[in-house]
mmCIF file with all atom_site columns, C-alpha atoms in Angstrom:
data_model
loop_
_atom_site.group_PDB
_atom_site.id
_atom_site.type_symbol
_atom_site.label_atom_id
_atom_site.label_alt_id
_atom_site.label_comp_id
_atom_site.label_asym_id
_atom_site.label_entity_id
_atom_site.label_seq_id
_atom_site.pdbx_PDB_ins_code
_atom_site.Cartn_x
_atom_site.Cartn_y
_atom_site.Cartn_z
_atom_site.occupancy
_atom_site.B_iso_or_equiv
_atom_site.pdbx_formal_charge
_atom_site.auth_seq_id
_atom_site.auth_comp_id
_atom_site.auth_asym_id
_atom_site.auth_atom_id
_atom_site.pdbx_PDB_model_num
ATOM 1   C CA . UNK A 1 1   ? 0.021   -0.015  -0.020  1.00 0.00 ? 1425 UNK A CA 1
ATOM 2   C CA . UNK A 1 2   ? 1.431   3.390   -0.948  1.00 0.00 ? 1426 UNK A CA 1
ATOM 3   C CA . UNK A 1 3   ? 1.320   5.415   2.253   1.00 0.00 ? 1427 UNK A CA 1
ATOM 4   C CA . UNK A 1 4   ? 2.194   8.991   3.131   1.00 0.00 ? 1428 UNK A CA 1
ATOM 5   C CA . UNK A 1 5   ? 4.601   9.651   6.051   1.00 0.00 ? 1429 UNK A CA 1
ATOM 6   C CA . UNK A 1 6   ? 7.260   12.224  6.875   1.00 0.00 ? 1430 UNK A CA 1
ATOM 7   C CA . UNK A 1 7   ? 6.364   14.243  3.741   1.00 0.00 ? 1431 UNK A CA 1
ATOM 8   C CA . UNK A 1 8   ? 7.191   11.201  1.667   1.00 0.00 ? 1432 UNK A CA 1
ATOM 9   C CA . UNK A 1 9   ? 5.524   8.238   -0.038  1.00 0.00 ? 1433 UNK A CA 1
ATOM 10  C CA . UNK A 1 10  ? 6.451   4.694   0.874   1.00 0.00 ? 1434 UNK A CA 1
ATOM 11  C CA . UNK A 1 11  ? 5.463   1.552   -1.014  1.00 0.00 ? 1435 UNK A CA 1
ATOM 12  C CA . UNK A 1 12  ? 6.222   -1.819  0.513   1.00 0.00 ? 1436 UNK A CA 1
ATOM 13  C CA . UNK A 1 13  ? 7.193   -4.137  -2.326  1.00 0.00 ? 1437 UNK A CA 1
ATOM 14  C CA . UNK A 1 14  ? 8.377   -7.054  -0.182  1.00 0.00 ? 1438 UNK A CA 1
ATOM 15  C CA . UNK A 1 15  ? 9.443   -8.085  3.294   1.00 0.00 ? 1439 UNK A CA 1
ATOM 16  C CA . UNK A 1 16  ? 10.736  -11.545 4.061   1.00 0.00 ? 1440 UNK A CA 1
ATOM 17  C CA . UNK A 1 17  ? 13.159  -13.111 6.537   1.00 0.00 ? 1441 UNK A CA 1
ATOM 18  C CA . UNK A 1 18  ? 16.068  -11.890 4.409   1.00 0.00 ? 1442 UNK A CA 1
ATOM 19  C CA . UNK A 1 19  ? 15.310  -8.324  3.456   1.00 0.00 ? 1443 UNK A CA 1
ATOM 20  C CA . UNK A 1 20  ? 13.025  -5.315  3.075   1.00 0.00 ? 1444 UNK A CA 1
ATOM 21  C CA . UNK A 1 21  ? 12.107  -4.074  -0.433  1.00 0.00 ? 1445 UNK A CA 1
ATOM 22  C CA . UNK A 1 22  ? 10.436  -0.747  -1.014  1.00 0.00 ? 1446 UNK A CA 1
ATOM 23  C CA . UNK A 1 23  ? 9.905   2.363   -3.137  1.00 0.00 ? 1447 UNK A CA 1
ATOM 24  C CA . UNK A 1 24  ? 10.328  5.803   -1.743  1.00 0.00 ? 1448 UNK A CA 1
ATOM 25  C CA . UNK A 1 25  ? 9.494   9.282   -3.059  1.00 0.00 ? 1449 UNK A CA 1
ATOM 26  C CA . UNK A 1 26  ? 9.551   12.866  -1.688  1.00 0.00 ? 1450 UNK A CA 1
ATOM 27  C CA . UNK A 1 27  ? 8.275   15.452  -1.129  1.00 0.00 ? 1451 UNK A CA 1
ATOM 28  C CA . UNK A 1 28  ? 4.530   15.010  -1.330  1.00 0.00 ? 1452 UNK A CA 1
ATOM 29  C CA . UNK A 1 29  ? 3.476   18.438  -0.108  1.00 0.00 ? 1453 UNK A CA 1
ATOM 30  C CA . UNK A 1 30  ? 2.686   17.765  3.561   1.00 0.00 ? 1454 UNK A CA 1
ATOM 31  C CA . UNK A 1 31  ? 1.366   21.149  4.826   1.00 0.00 ? 1455 UNK A CA 1
ATOM 32  C CA . UNK A 1 32  ? 3.636   21.124  7.921   1.00 0.00 ? 1456 UNK A CA 1
ATOM 33  C CA . UNK A 1 33  ? 6.656   19.867  5.997   1.00 0.00 ? 1457 UNK A CA 1
ATOM 34  C CA . UNK A 1 34  ? 9.779   21.957  5.402   1.00 0.00 ? 1458 UNK A CA 1
ATOM 35  C CA . UNK A 1 35  ? 9.873   22.809  1.685   1.00 0.00 ? 1459 UNK A CA 1
ATOM 36  C CA . UNK A 1 36  ? 12.942  21.983  -0.329  1.00 0.00 ? 1460 UNK A CA 1
ATOM 37  C CA . UNK A 1 37  ? 14.955  24.816  -1.682  1.00 0.00 ? 1461 UNK A CA 1
ATOM 38  C CA . UNK A 1 38  ? 14.356  25.605  -5.394  1.00 0.00 ? 1462 UNK A CA 1
ATOM 39  C CA . UNK A 1 39  ? 17.797  27.161  -5.695  1.00 0.00 ? 1463 UNK A CA 1
ATOM 40  C CA . UNK A 1 40  ? 19.592  25.752  -8.812  1.00 0.00 ? 1464 UNK A CA 1
ATOM 41  C CA . UNK A 1 41  ? 16.685  23.276  -9.255  1.00 0.00 ? 1465 UNK A CA 1
ATOM 42  C CA . UNK A 1 42  ? 17.115  21.640  -5.885  1.00 0.00 ? 1466 UNK A CA 1
ATOM 43  C CA . UNK A 1 43  ? 19.800  19.222  -4.652  1.00 0.00 ? 1467 UNK A CA 1
ATOM 44  C CA . UNK A 1 44  ? 20.731  16.307  -6.938  1.00 0.00 ? 1468 UNK A CA 1
ATOM 45  C CA . UNK A 1 45  ? 19.653  13.794  -4.261  1.00 0.00 ? 1469 UNK A CA 1
ATOM 46  C CA . UNK A 1 46  ? 18.076  13.527  -0.841  1.00 0.00 ? 1470 UNK A CA 1
ATOM 47  C CA . UNK A 1 47  ? 19.480  11.490  2.057   1.00 0.00 ? 1471 UNK A CA 1
ATOM 48  C CA . UNK A 1 48  ? 17.067  9.843   4.424   1.00 0.00 ? 1472 UNK A CA 1
ATOM 49  C CA . UNK A 1 49  ? 17.431  7.512   7.411   1.00 0.00 ? 1473 UNK A CA 1
ATOM 50  C CA . UNK A 1 50  ? 15.367  4.369   7.752   1.00 0.00 ? 1474 UNK A CA 1
ATOM 51  C CA . UNK A 1 51  ? 15.062  2.551   11.084  1.00 0.00 ? 1475 UNK A CA 1
ATOM 52  C CA . UNK A 1 52  ? 13.081  -0.621  11.661  1.00 0.00 ? 1476 UNK A CA 1
ATOM 53  C CA . UNK A 1 53  ? 12.200  -2.494  14.826  1.00 0.00 ? 1477 UNK A CA 1
ATOM 54  C CA . UNK A 1 54  ? 10.684  -5.972  15.406  1.00 0.00 ? 1478 UNK A CA 1
ATOM 55  C CA . UNK A 1 55  ? 8.505   -6.317  17.292  1.00 0.00 ? 1479 UNK A CA 1
ATOM 56  C CA . UNK A 1 56  ? 7.170   -2.787  16.843  1.00 0.00 ? 1480 UNK A CA 1
ATOM 57  C CA . UNK A 1 57  ? 7.878   -0.460  19.823  1.00 0.00 ? 1481 UNK A CA 1
ATOM 58  C CA . UNK A 1 58  ? 5.240   0.100   22.499  1.00 0.00 ? 1482 UNK A CA 1
ATOM 59  C CA . UNK A 1 59  ? 2.845   3.016   22.271  1.00 0.00 ? 1483 UNK A CA 1
ATOM 60  C CA . UNK A 1 60  ? 2.862   5.235   25.326  1.00 0.00 ? 1484 UNK A CA 1
ATOM 61  C CA . UNK A 1 61  ? 4.016   2.154   27.273  1.00 0.00 ? 1485 UNK A CA 1
ATOM 62  C CA . UNK A 1 62  ? 1.067   0.013   25.978  1.00 0.00 ? 1486 UNK A CA 1
ATOM 63  C CA . UNK A 1 63  ? 1.115   -2.498  23.172  1.00 0.00 ? 1487 UNK A CA 1
ATOM 64  C CA . UNK A 1 64  ? 1.830   -1.132  19.694  1.00 0.00 ? 1488 UNK A CA 1
ATOM 65  C CA . UNK A 1 65  ? -1.669  -2.025  18.414  1.00 0.00 ? 1489 UNK A CA 1
ATOM 66  C CA . UNK A 1 66  ? -3.369  0.067   21.140  1.00 0.00 ? 1490 UNK A CA 1
ATOM 67  C CA . UNK A 1 67  ? -5.760  2.494   19.495  1.00 0.00 ? 1491 UNK A CA 1
ATOM 68  C CA . UNK A 1 68  ? -5.864  0.681   16.173  1.00 0.00 ? 1492 UNK A CA 1
ATOM 69  C CA . UNK A 1 69  ? -9.323  -0.440  14.988  1.00 0.00 ? 1493 UNK A CA 1
ATOM 70  C CA . UNK A 1 70  ? -10.522 -3.149  12.576  1.00 0.00 ? 1494 UNK A CA 1
ATOM 71  C CA . UNK A 1 71  ? -14.285 -3.678  11.975  1.00 0.00 ? 1495 UNK A CA 1
ATOM 72  C CA . UNK A 1 72  ? -15.105 -1.476  14.926  1.00 0.00 ? 1496 UNK A CA 1
ATOM 73  C CA . UNK A 1 73  ? -13.019 -3.742  17.232  1.00 0.00 ? 1497 UNK A CA 1
ATOM 74  C CA . UNK A 1 74  ? -9.518  -3.415  18.662  1.00 0.00 ? 1498 UNK A CA 1
ATOM 75  C CA . UNK A 1 75  ? -7.032  -4.628  16.044  1.00 0.00 ? 1499 UNK A CA 1
ATOM 76  C CA . UNK A 1 76  ? -5.664  -8.091  16.748  1.00 0.00 ? 1500 UNK A CA 1
ATOM 77  C CA . UNK A 1 77  ? -2.352  -8.847  14.972  1.00 0.00 ? 1501 UNK A CA 1
ATOM 78  C CA . UNK A 1 78  ? -3.064  -12.601 15.284  1.00 0.00 ? 1502 UNK A CA 1
ATOM 79  C CA . UNK A 1 79  ? -6.161  -12.441 13.081  1.00 0.00 ? 1503 UNK A CA 1
ATOM 80  C CA . UNK A 1 80  ? -5.935  -9.100  11.224  1.00 0.00 ? 1504 UNK A CA 1
ATOM 81  C CA . UNK A 1 81  ? -2.802  -9.474  9.101   1.00 0.00 ? 1505 UNK A CA 1
ATOM 82  C CA . UNK A 1 82  ? -4.830  -10.005 5.918   1.00 0.00 ? 1506 UNK A CA 1
ATOM 83  C CA . UNK A 1 83  ? -7.037  -6.937  6.422   1.00 0.00 ? 1507 UNK A CA 1
ATOM 84  C CA . UNK A 1 84  ? -4.520  -4.114  6.830   1.00 0.00 ? 1508 UNK A CA 1
ATOM 85  C CA . UNK A 1 85  ? -6.266  -1.862  4.289   1.00 0.00 ? 1509 UNK A CA 1
ATOM 86  C CA . UNK A 1 86  ? -9.252  -1.680  6.655   1.00 0.00 ? 1510 UNK A CA 1
ATOM 87  C CA . UNK A 1 87  ? -7.316  -0.796  9.829   1.00 0.00 ? 1511 UNK A CA 1
ATOM 88  C CA . UNK A 1 88  ? -7.834  2.717   11.202  1.00 0.00 ? 1512 UNK A CA 1
ATOM 89  C CA . UNK A 1 89  ? -6.391  4.639   14.116  1.00 0.00 ? 1513 UNK A CA 1
ATOM 90  C CA . UNK A 1 90  ? -8.251  6.440   16.858  1.00 0.00 ? 1514 UNK A CA 1
ATOM 91  C CA . UNK A 1 91  ? -7.824  10.173  16.919  1.00 0.00 ? 1515 UNK A CA 1
ATOM 92  C CA . UNK A 1 92  ? -4.985  11.461  19.171  1.00 0.00 ? 1516 UNK A CA 1
ATOM 93  C CA . UNK A 1 93  ? -3.276  8.145   20.015  1.00 0.00 ? 1517 UNK A CA 1
ATOM 94  C CA . UNK A 1 94  ? 0.397   8.564   20.874  1.00 0.00 ? 1518 UNK A CA 1
ATOM 95  C CA . UNK A 1 95  ? 3.159   7.783   18.377  1.00 0.00 ? 1519 UNK A CA 1
ATOM 96  C CA . UNK A 1 96  ? 5.196   4.619   18.774  1.00 0.00 ? 1520 UNK A CA 1
ATOM 97  C CA . UNK A 1 97  ? 7.822   4.806   21.461  1.00 0.00 ? 1521 UNK A CA 1
ATOM 98  C CA . UNK A 1 98  ? 11.558  4.631   20.766  1.00 0.00 ? 1522 UNK A CA 1
ATOM 99  C CA . UNK A 1 99  ? 12.531  0.975   20.218  1.00 0.00 ? 1523 UNK A CA 1
ATOM 100 C CA . UNK A 1 100 ? 14.658  -1.013  22.639  1.00 0.00 ? 1524 UNK A CA 1
ATOM 101 C CA . UNK A 1 101 ? 18.145  -1.455  21.215  1.00 0.00 ? 1525 UNK A CA 1
ATOM 102 C CA . UNK A 1 102 ? 17.802  -5.244  20.874  1.00 0.00 ? 1526 UNK A CA 1
ATOM 103 C CA . UNK A 1 103 ? 14.707  -4.901  18.674  1.00 0.00 ? 1527 UNK A CA 1
ATOM 104 C CA . UNK A 1 104 ? 16.273  -2.702  15.967  1.00 0.00 ? 1528 UNK A CA 1
ATOM 105 C CA . UNK A 1 105 ? 16.545  -4.825  12.814  1.00 0.00 ? 1529 UNK A CA 1
ATOM 106 C CA . UNK A 1 106 ? 17.548  -2.055  10.360  1.00 0.00 ? 1530 UNK A CA 1
ATOM 107 C CA . UNK A 1 107 ? 19.197  1.347   10.747  1.00 0.00 ? 1531 UNK A CA 1
ATOM 108 C CA . UNK A 1 108 ? 20.884  3.025   7.813   1.00 0.00 ? 1532 UNK A CA 1
ATOM 109 C CA . UNK A 1 109 ? 20.951  6.078   5.549   1.00 0.00 ? 1533 UNK A CA 1
ATOM 110 C CA . UNK A 1 110 ? 19.923  5.844   1.907   1.00 0.00 ? 1534 UNK A CA 1
ATOM 111 C CA . UNK A 1 111 ? 20.107  8.105   -1.150  1.00 0.00 ? 1535 UNK A CA 1
ATOM 112 C CA . UNK A 1 112 ? 17.087  9.191   -3.135  1.00 0.00 ? 1536 UNK A CA 1
ATOM 113 C CA . UNK A 1 113 ? 18.060  10.457  -6.614  1.00 0.00 ? 1537 UNK A CA 1
ATOM 114 C CA . UNK A 1 114 ? 16.330  13.377  -8.232  1.00 0.00 ? 1538 UNK A CA 1
ATOM 115 C CA . UNK A 1 115 ? 13.832  11.723  -10.520 1.00 0.00 ? 1539 UNK A CA 1
ATOM 116 C CA . UNK A 1 116 ? 10.320  13.001  -11.124 1.00 0.00 ? 1540 UNK A CA 1
ATOM 117 C CA . UNK A 1 117 ? 7.638   10.374  -10.729 1.00 0.00 ? 1541 UNK A CA 1
ATOM 118 C CA . UNK A 1 118 ? 3.852   10.271  -10.432 1.00 0.00 ? 1542 UNK A CA 1
ATOM 119 C CA . UNK A 1 119 ? 2.635   8.262   -7.460  1.00 0.00 ? 1543 UNK A CA 1
ATOM 120 C CA . UNK A 1 120 ? -0.853  6.800   -7.082  1.00 0.00 ? 1544 UNK A CA 1
ATOM 121 C CA . UNK A 1 121 ? -2.516  6.963   -3.641  1.00 0.00 ? 1545 UNK A CA 1
ATOM 122 C CA . UNK A 1 122 ? -3.460  4.400   -2.615  1.00 0.00 ? 1546 UNK A CA 1
ATOM 123 C CA . UNK A 1 123 ? -1.309  2.102   -4.751  1.00 0.00 ? 1547 UNK A CA 1
ATOM 124 C CA . UNK A 1 124 ? -2.300  -1.155  -6.376  1.00 0.00 ? 1548 UNK A CA 1
ATOM 125 C CA . UNK A 1 125 ? -0.531  -2.998  -3.489  1.00 0.00 ? 1549 UNK A CA 1
ATOM 126 C CA . UNK A 1 126 ? -3.086  -1.657  -0.975  1.00 0.00 ? 1550 UNK A CA 1
ATOM 127 C CA . UNK A 1 127 ? -3.219  -3.811  2.145   1.00 0.00 ? 1551 UNK A CA 1
ATOM 128 C CA . UNK A 1 128 ? 0.480   -4.737  2.436   1.00 0.00 ? 1552 UNK A CA 1
ATOM 129 C CA . UNK A 1 129 ? 1.065   -2.376  5.348   1.00 0.00 ? 1553 UNK A CA 1
ATOM 130 C CA . UNK A 1 130 ? -0.595  0.240   7.593   1.00 0.00 ? 1554 UNK A CA 1
ATOM 131 C CA . UNK A 1 131 ? 0.365   3.492   9.274   1.00 0.00 ? 1555 UNK A CA 1
ATOM 132 C CA . UNK A 1 132 ? 0.681   3.849   13.047  1.00 0.00 ? 1556 UNK A CA 1
ATOM 133 C CA . UNK A 1 133 ? -1.378  6.986   13.565  1.00 0.00 ? 1557 UNK A CA 1
ATOM 134 C CA . UNK A 1 134 ? -3.860  9.155   11.640  1.00 0.00 ? 1558 UNK A CA 1
ATOM 135 C CA . UNK A 1 135 ? -1.852  11.146  9.100   1.00 0.00 ? 1559 UNK A CA 1
ATOM 136 C CA . UNK A 1 136 ? -2.561  13.825  6.541   1.00 0.00 ? 1560 UNK A CA 1
ATOM 137 C CA . UNK A 1 137 ? -4.674  12.480  3.667   1.00 0.00 ? 1561 UNK A CA 1
ATOM 138 C CA . UNK A 1 138 ? -3.739  13.999  0.300   1.00 0.00 ? 1562 UNK A CA 1
ATOM 139 C CA . UNK A 1 139 ? -6.986  12.959  -1.365  1.00 0.00 ? 1563 UNK A CA 1
ATOM 140 C CA . UNK A 1 140 ? -9.433  15.784  -2.199  1.00 0.00 ? 1564 UNK A CA 1
ATOM 141 C CA . UNK A 1 141 ? -12.597 15.533  -0.074  1.00 0.00 ? 1565 UNK A CA 1
ATOM 142 C CA . UNK A 1 142 ? -14.965 12.923  -1.470  1.00 0.00 ? 1566 UNK A CA 1
ATOM 143 C CA . UNK A 1 143 ? -12.400 11.242  -3.678  1.00 0.00 ? 1567 UNK A CA 1
ATOM 144 C CA . UNK A 1 144 ? -11.106 7.714   -3.127  1.00 0.00 ? 1568 UNK A CA 1
ATOM 145 C CA . UNK A 1 145 ? -7.853  8.116   -5.093  1.00 0.00 ? 1569 UNK A CA 1
ATOM 146 C CA . UNK A 1 146 ? -5.384  10.818  -6.052  1.00 0.00 ? 1570 UNK A CA 1
ATOM 147 C CA . UNK A 1 147 ? -1.996  11.250  -7.736  1.00 0.00 ? 1571 UNK A CA 1
ATOM 148 C CA . UNK A 1 148 ? 1.058   13.190  -6.595  1.00 0.00 ? 1572 UNK A CA 1
ATOM 149 C CA . UNK A 1 149 ? 4.242   14.170  -8.439  1.00 0.00 ? 1573 UNK A CA 1
ATOM 150 C CA . UNK A 1 150 ? 7.419   13.743  -6.424  1.00 0.00 ? 1574 UNK A CA 1
ATOM 151 C CA . UNK A 1 151 ? 10.762  15.195  -7.423  1.00 0.00 ? 1575 UNK A CA 1
ATOM 152 C CA . UNK A 1 152 ? 12.864  12.413  -5.856  1.00 0.00 ? 1576 UNK A CA 1
ATOM 153 C CA . UNK A 1 153 ? 12.043  8.762   -6.341  1.00 0.00 ? 1577 UNK A CA 1
ATOM 154 C CA . UNK A 1 154 ? 13.452  5.239   -6.481  1.00 0.00 ? 1578 UNK A CA 1
ATOM 155 C CA . UNK A 1 155 ? 11.617  1.915   -6.426  1.00 0.00 ? 1579 UNK A CA 1
ATOM 156 C CA . UNK A 1 156 ? 14.559  -0.479  -6.188  1.00 0.00 ? 1580 UNK A CA 1
ATOM 157 C CA . UNK A 1 157 ? 15.590  -0.361  -2.534  1.00 0.00 ? 1581 UNK A CA 1
ATOM 158 C CA . UNK A 1 158 ? 16.622  -3.750  -1.100  1.00 0.00 ? 1582 UNK A CA 1
ATOM 159 C CA . UNK A 1 159 ? 17.956  -3.734  2.455   1.00 0.00 ? 1583 UNK A CA 1
ATOM 160 C CA . UNK A 1 160 ? 19.044  -6.836  4.425   1.00 0.00 ? 1584 UNK A CA 1
ATOM 161 C CA . UNK A 1 161 ? 17.973  -7.041  8.059   1.00 0.00 ? 1585 UNK A CA 1
ATOM 162 C CA . UNK A 1 162 ? 20.773  -6.499  10.548  1.00 0.00 ? 1586 UNK A CA 1
ATOM 163 C CA . UNK A 1 163 ? 19.237  -8.996  12.997  1.00 0.00 ? 1587 UNK A CA 1
ATOM 164 C CA . UNK A 1 164 ? 17.197  -12.151 12.265  1.00 0.00 ? 1588 UNK A CA 1
ATOM 165 C CA . UNK A 1 165 ? 13.421  -11.918 11.782  1.00 0.00 ? 1589 UNK A CA 1
ATOM 166 C CA . UNK A 1 166 ? 10.930  -14.720 11.433  1.00 0.00 ? 1590 UNK A CA 1
ATOM 167 C CA . UNK A 1 167 ? 7.989   -15.204 9.063   1.00 0.00 ? 1591 UNK A CA 1
ATOM 168 C CA . UNK A 1 168 ? 4.908   -13.635 10.649  1.00 0.00 ? 1592 UNK A CA 1
ATOM 169 C CA . UNK A 1 169 ? 6.897   -11.260 12.844  1.00 0.00 ? 1593 UNK A CA 1
ATOM 170 C CA . UNK A 1 170 ? 5.620   -7.670  12.845  1.00 0.00 ? 1594 UNK A CA 1
ATOM 171 C CA . UNK A 1 171 ? 7.924   -4.804  11.898  1.00 0.00 ? 1595 UNK A CA 1
ATOM 172 C CA . UNK A 1 172 ? 7.668   -1.031  12.317  1.00 0.00 ? 1596 UNK A CA 1
ATOM 173 C CA . UNK A 1 173 ? 9.565   1.306   10.022  1.00 0.00 ? 1597 UNK A CA 1
ATOM 174 C CA . UNK A 1 174 ? 10.263  4.972   10.822  1.00 0.00 ? 1598 UNK A CA 1
ATOM 175 C CA . UNK A 1 175 ? 11.928  7.703   8.756   1.00 0.00 ? 1599 UNK A CA 1
ATOM 176 C CA . UNK A 1 176 ? 12.304  9.824   11.894  1.00 0.00 ? 1600 UNK A CA 1
ATOM 177 C CA . UNK A 1 177 ? 14.079  7.223   14.111  1.00 0.00 ? 1601 UNK A CA 1
ATOM 178 C CA . UNK A 1 178 ? 10.857  6.951   16.183  1.00 0.00 ? 1602 UNK A CA 1
ATOM 179 C CA . UNK A 1 179 ? 11.654  10.417  17.672  1.00 0.00 ? 1603 UNK A CA 1
ATOM 180 C CA . UNK A 1 180 ? 10.549  12.762  19.173  1.00 0.00 ? 1604 UNK A CA 1
ATOM 181 C CA . UNK A 1 181 ? 7.522   11.350  21.034  1.00 0.00 ? 1605 UNK A CA 1
ATOM 182 C CA . UNK A 1 182 ? 5.352   14.259  19.921  1.00 0.00 ? 1606 UNK A CA 1
ATOM 183 C CA . UNK A 1 183 ? 6.242   13.868  16.244  1.00 0.00 ? 1607 UNK A CA 1
ATOM 184 C CA . UNK A 1 184 ? 3.293   14.092  13.834  1.00 0.00 ? 1608 UNK A CA 1
ATOM 185 C CA . UNK A 1 185 ? 4.735   11.726  11.252  1.00 0.00 ? 1609 UNK A CA 1
ATOM 186 C CA . UNK A 1 186 ? 3.339   8.215   10.904  1.00 0.00 ? 1610 UNK A CA 1
ATOM 187 C CA . UNK A 1 187 ? 5.425   5.064   11.152  1.00 0.00 ? 1611 UNK A CA 1
ATOM 188 C CA . UNK A 1 188 ? 4.687   2.045   8.935   1.00 0.00 ? 1612 UNK A CA 1
ATOM 189 C CA . UNK A 1 189 ? 3.760   -1.410  10.316  1.00 0.00 ? 1613 UNK A CA 1
ATOM 190 C CA . UNK A 1 190 ? 3.564   -4.735  8.504   1.00 0.00 ? 1614 UNK A CA 1
ATOM 191 C CA . UNK A 1 191 ? 4.240   -8.503  9.009   1.00 0.00 ? 1615 UNK A CA 1
ATOM 192 C CA . UNK A 1 192 ? 7.099   -10.434 7.537   1.00 0.00 ? 1616 UNK A CA 1
ATOM 193 C CA . UNK A 1 193 ? 5.896   -12.326 4.458   1.00 0.00 ? 1617 UNK A CA 1
ATOM 194 C CA . UNK A 1 194 ? 7.320   -14.592 1.808   1.00 0.00 ? 1618 UNK A CA 1
ATOM 195 C CA . UNK A 1 195 ? 10.447  -14.346 -0.398  1.00 0.00 ? 1619 UNK A CA 1
ATOM 196 C CA . UNK A 1 196 ? 9.948   -13.218 -3.976  1.00 0.00 ? 1620 UNK A CA 1
ATOM 197 C CA . UNK A 1 197 ? 12.072  -12.658 -7.094  1.00 0.00 ? 1621 UNK A CA 1
ATOM 198 C CA . UNK A 1 198 ? 13.645  -9.541  -5.585  1.00 0.00 ? 1622 UNK A CA 1
ATOM 199 C CA . UNK A 1 199 ? 14.881  -11.313 -2.448  1.00 0.00 ? 1623 UNK A CA 1
ATOM 200 C CA . UNK A 1 200 ? 18.670  -11.249 -2.450  1.00 0.00 ? 1624 UNK A CA 1
ATOM 201 C CA . UNK A 1 201 ? 18.820  -14.771 -1.069  1.00 0.00 ? 1625 UNK A CA 1
#
């Protein structure tokens, strides 16, 4: 599912026991975001940090799924993994806490080349992941879909986990290192699935 977070678009293309595969584009025009400079056409590339933790960090000291709703009931990770497109978040729930060091399974910087691209929201992979809080929705009122043009984009990121993960484990990804606690950016949550043709192993 193409999701908006941290003034960027994230598309999960695969997550197995070996690696994370995704597409990333920015900026998407988040109203509270810091605009990029237009001087000399903007920088040739952006550098962003991705951090992932498994299991996902707690939320205000409670379980990470606290405040997440599926079919008008509290979201249950044991039974709801196949229905992520229908999960919503209660208004005002806290962001995920900083992860414990032993749960960090990925922490690295990556480069996003300047490359204009049109992104669909939601994408055709809808249901692969969900966001951790309510976040800005770029769709015009009353519309189910929209498009956004990003100036920086790449869809070929493949990153190996730094610690072992198991099939079915849940992972949370942050582009703000899960900090500060009062951040308004959403983190991304999904379960570990199967290998595919992009798996490096």
